Amino acid sequence: MKNKAQVVILCGGRGTRLKPATNEIPKPLIELNGKPILDYVIDFYKKNGFSRILLCVGYKGEKIRQYYSKPSRGVKISFSDAGEKASMLKRLWKIRDEVENTFFISYGDT
């Protein structure tokens, strides 16, 4: 069953506790068992009927955009970028006109 609510995933943090690995890639793209952490998050929502996902990127956001720009995942993924130094609140404020009244919010690395 498809869920009409949108999912917003915050994936713009700097990943400082995982340095030096995050010097090259953002934390949501760090692999566990050969698959980026963010794939597990997206797969969870997809399996539960969600088909629209908005990724709020920041630090190394171009790498996340590049990885998730391919439309073959069975979900519609869009992006928002409030800047590398934006707080979570600023990221959410930026998307206020892009989401409907009801949406789910999640971290991209848990």
PDB file of C-alpha atoms in Angstrom:
ATOM      1  CA  MET A   1       0.000   0.000   0.000  1.00  0.00           C
ATOM      2  CA  LYS A   2       1.374   3.414  -0.992  1.00  0.00           C
ATOM      3  CA  ASN A   3       1.594   6.093   1.646  1.00  0.00           C
ATOM      4  CA  LYS A   4       0.895   9.592   0.364  1.00  0.00           C
ATOM      5  CA  ALA A   5       2.968  11.302   3.060  1.00  0.00           C
ATOM      6  CA  GLN A   6       6.388  12.570   2.098  1.00  0.00           C
ATOM      7  CA  VAL A   7       9.606  11.636   3.902  1.00  0.00           C
ATOM      8  CA  VAL A   8      12.220  14.295   4.648  1.00  0.00           C
ATOM      9  CA  ILE A   9      15.683  12.937   5.392  1.00  0.00           C
ATOM     10  CA  LEU A  10      18.301  15.189   6.972  1.00  0.00           C
ATOM     11  CA  CYS A  11      21.694  14.326   5.530  1.00  0.00           C
ATOM     12  CA  GLY A  12      23.714  17.529   5.654  1.00  0.00           C
ATOM     13  CA  GLY A  13      25.870  17.123   8.754  1.00  0.00           C
ATOM     14  CA  ARG A  14      29.651  17.121   8.678  1.00  0.00           C
ATOM     15  CA  GLY A  15      30.147  13.684  10.273  1.00  0.00           C
ATOM     16  CA  THR A  16      32.970  14.910  12.483  1.00  0.00           C
ATOM     17  CA  ARG A  17      32.969  11.836  14.744  1.00  0.00           C
ATOM     18  CA  LEU A  18      33.733   9.621  11.736  1.00  0.00           C
ATOM     19  CA  LYS A  19      36.731  11.565  10.520  1.00  0.00           C
ATOM     20  CA  PRO A  20      38.909  10.796   8.595  1.00  0.00           C
ATOM     21  CA  ALA A  21      36.372   8.709   6.617  1.00  0.00           C
ATOM     22  CA  THR A  22      34.107  11.747   6.178  1.00  0.00           C
ATOM     23  CA  ASN A  23      36.902  13.853   4.742  1.00  0.00           C
ATOM     24  CA  GLU A  24      36.079  12.285   1.373  1.00  0.00           C
ATOM     25  CA  ILE A  25      32.397  11.321   1.575  1.00  0.00           C
ATOM     26  CA  PRO A  26      29.402  12.462   3.620  1.00  0.00           C
ATOM     27  CA  LYS A  27      28.358  10.249   6.526  1.00  0.00           C
ATOM     28  CA  PRO A  28      25.117   8.991   4.887  1.00  0.00           C
ATOM     29  CA  LEU A  29      27.225   7.490   2.069  1.00  0.00           C
ATOM     30  CA  ILE A  30      29.541   5.551   4.411  1.00  0.00           C
ATOM     31  CA  GLU A  31      29.030   1.890   3.585  1.00  0.00           C
ATOM     32  CA  LEU A  32      27.866  -0.860   5.917  1.00  0.00           C
ATOM     33  CA  ASN A  33      27.960  -4.345   4.410  1.00  0.00           C
ATOM     34  CA  GLY A  34      28.695  -2.839   0.987  1.00  0.00           C
ATOM     35  CA  LYS A  35      25.732  -0.434   1.009  1.00  0.00           C
ATOM     36  CA  PRO A  36      25.519   3.252   2.037  1.00  0.00           C
ATOM     37  CA  ILE A  37      23.768   3.946   5.356  1.00  0.00           C
ATOM     38  CA  LEU A  38      21.271   6.178   3.536  1.00  0.00           C
ATOM     39  CA  ASP A  39      20.230   3.243   1.324  1.00  0.00           C
ATOM     40  CA  TYR A  40      19.042   1.411   4.439  1.00  0.00           C
ATOM     41  CA  VAL A  41      16.980   4.439   5.491  1.00  0.00           C
ATOM     42  CA  ILE A  42      15.433   4.861   2.015  1.00  0.00           C
ATOM     43  CA  ASP A  43      14.752   1.124   1.746  1.00  0.00           C
ATOM     44  CA  PHE A  44      12.955   1.174   5.105  1.00  0.00           C
ATOM     45  CA  TYR A  45      10.560   3.877   3.955  1.00  0.00           C
ATOM     46  CA  LYS A  46      10.117   2.281   0.529  1.00  0.00           C
ATOM     47  CA  LYS A  47       9.194  -1.074   2.126  1.00  0.00           C
ATOM     48  CA  ASN A  48       6.627   0.760   4.234  1.00  0.00           C
ATOM     49  CA  GLY A  49       4.872   2.273   1.238  1.00  0.00           C
ATOM     50  CA  PHE A  50       6.489   5.696   0.981  1.00  0.00           C
ATOM     51  CA  SER A  51       7.346   6.831  -2.523  1.00  0.00           C
ATOM     52  CA  ARG A  52       8.357  10.512  -2.161  1.00  0.00           C
ATOM     53  CA  ILE A  53      11.605  11.376  -0.418  1.00  0.00           C
ATOM     54  CA  LEU A  54      13.222  14.779   0.007  1.00  0.00           C
ATOM     55  CA  LEU A  55      16.905  14.716   0.932  1.00  0.00           C
ATOM     56  CA  CYS A  56      18.108  17.819   2.789  1.00  0.00           C
ATOM     57  CA  VAL A  57      21.772  17.904   1.864  1.00  0.00           C
ATOM     58  CA  GLY A  58      24.615  20.119   2.999  1.00  0.00           C
ATOM     59  CA  TYR A  59      28.170  18.899   3.623  1.00  0.00           C
ATOM     60  CA  LYS A  60      29.406  17.163   0.470  1.00  0.00           C
ATOM     61  CA  GLY A  61      25.829  17.355  -0.818  1.00  0.00           C
ATOM     62  CA  GLU A  62      26.979  17.111  -4.430  1.00  0.00           C
ATOM     63  CA  LYS A  63      28.103  13.531  -3.741  1.00  0.00           C
ATOM     64  CA  ILE A  64      24.684  12.629  -2.331  1.00  0.00           C
ATOM     65  CA  ARG A  65      22.980  14.292  -5.317  1.00  0.00           C
ATOM     66  CA  GLN A  66      25.202  12.398  -7.730  1.00  0.00           C
ATOM     67  CA  TYR A  67      24.610   9.045  -6.042  1.00  0.00           C
ATOM     68  CA  TYR A  68      20.816   9.455  -5.771  1.00  0.00           C
ATOM     69  CA  SER A  69      20.112  11.222  -9.064  1.00  0.00           C
ATOM     70  CA  LYS A  70      19.507   7.916 -10.846  1.00  0.00           C
ATOM     71  CA  PRO A  71      15.714   7.320 -10.987  1.00  0.00           C
ATOM     72  CA  SER A  72      15.819   3.509 -10.682  1.00  0.00           C
ATOM     73  CA  ARG A  73      15.116   3.203  -6.931  1.00  0.00           C
ATOM     74  CA  GLY A  74      11.338   2.918  -7.079  1.00  0.00           C
ATOM     75  CA  VAL A  75      10.903   6.175  -5.169  1.00  0.00           C
ATOM     76  CA  LYS A  76      10.894   9.798  -6.255  1.00  0.00           C
ATOM     77  CA  ILE A  77      13.895  11.521  -4.682  1.00  0.00           C
ATOM     78  CA  SER A  78      14.265  15.284  -4.654  1.00  0.00           C
ATOM     79  CA  PHE A  79      16.859  17.498  -3.007  1.00  0.00           C
ATOM     80  CA  SER A  80      17.061  20.656  -0.943  1.00  0.00           C
ATOM     81  CA  ASP A  81      20.292  22.423  -0.066  1.00  0.00           C
ATOM     82  CA  ALA A  82      20.244  25.200   2.536  1.00  0.00           C
ATOM     83  CA  GLY A  83      24.033  25.386   2.515  1.00  0.00           C
ATOM     84  CA  GLU A  84      26.868  23.523   4.110  1.00  0.00           C
ATOM     85  CA  LYS A  85      26.714  25.451   7.396  1.00  0.00           C
ATOM     86  CA  ALA A  86      22.919  25.459   7.801  1.00  0.00           C
ATOM     87  CA  SER A  87      21.453  24.102  11.025  1.00  0.00           C
ATOM     88  CA  MET A  88      18.702  21.471  11.052  1.00  0.00           C
ATOM     89  CA  LEU A  89      16.156  24.196  11.705  1.00  0.00           C
ATOM     90  CA  LYS A  90      17.359  26.215   8.690  1.00  0.00           C
ATOM     91  CA  ARG A  91      17.159  23.091   6.514  1.00  0.00           C
ATOM     92  CA  LEU A  92      13.571  22.510   7.635  1.00  0.00           C
ATOM     93  CA  TRP A  93      12.628  26.154   7.186  1.00  0.00           C
ATOM     94  CA  LYS A  94      13.931  26.067   3.612  1.00  0.00           C
ATOM     95  CA  ILE A  95      11.610  23.171   2.678  1.00  0.00           C
ATOM     96  CA  ARG A  96       8.469  24.623   4.287  1.00  0.00           C
ATOM     97  CA  ASP A  97       6.891  25.268   0.863  1.00  0.00           C
ATOM     98  CA  GLU A  98       8.028  21.940  -0.616  1.00  0.00           C
ATOM     99  CA  VAL A  99       6.283  19.622   1.835  1.00  0.00           C
ATOM    100  CA  GLU A 100       2.658  19.043   2.605  1.00  0.00           C
ATOM    101  CA  ASN A 101       1.081  19.411   6.044  1.00  0.00           C
ATOM    102  CA  THR A 102       1.958  15.853   7.053  1.00  0.00           C
ATOM    103  CA  PHE A 103       5.428  14.446   6.516  1.00  0.00           C
ATOM    104  CA  PHE A 104       7.908  12.185   8.242  1.00  0.00           C
ATOM    105  CA  ILE A 105      11.375  13.363   9.142  1.00  0.00           C
ATOM    106  CA  SER A 106      14.390  11.161   9.615  1.00  0.00           C
ATOM    107  CA  TYR A 107      18.163  11.310   9.866  1.00  0.00           C
ATOM    108  CA  GLY A 108      20.171  10.004   6.943  1.00  0.00           C
ATOM    109  CA  ASP A 109      22.700   8.174   9.058  1.00  0.00           C
ATOM    110  CA  THR A 110      20.644   6.147  11.526  1.00  0.00           C
TER     111      THR A 110
END
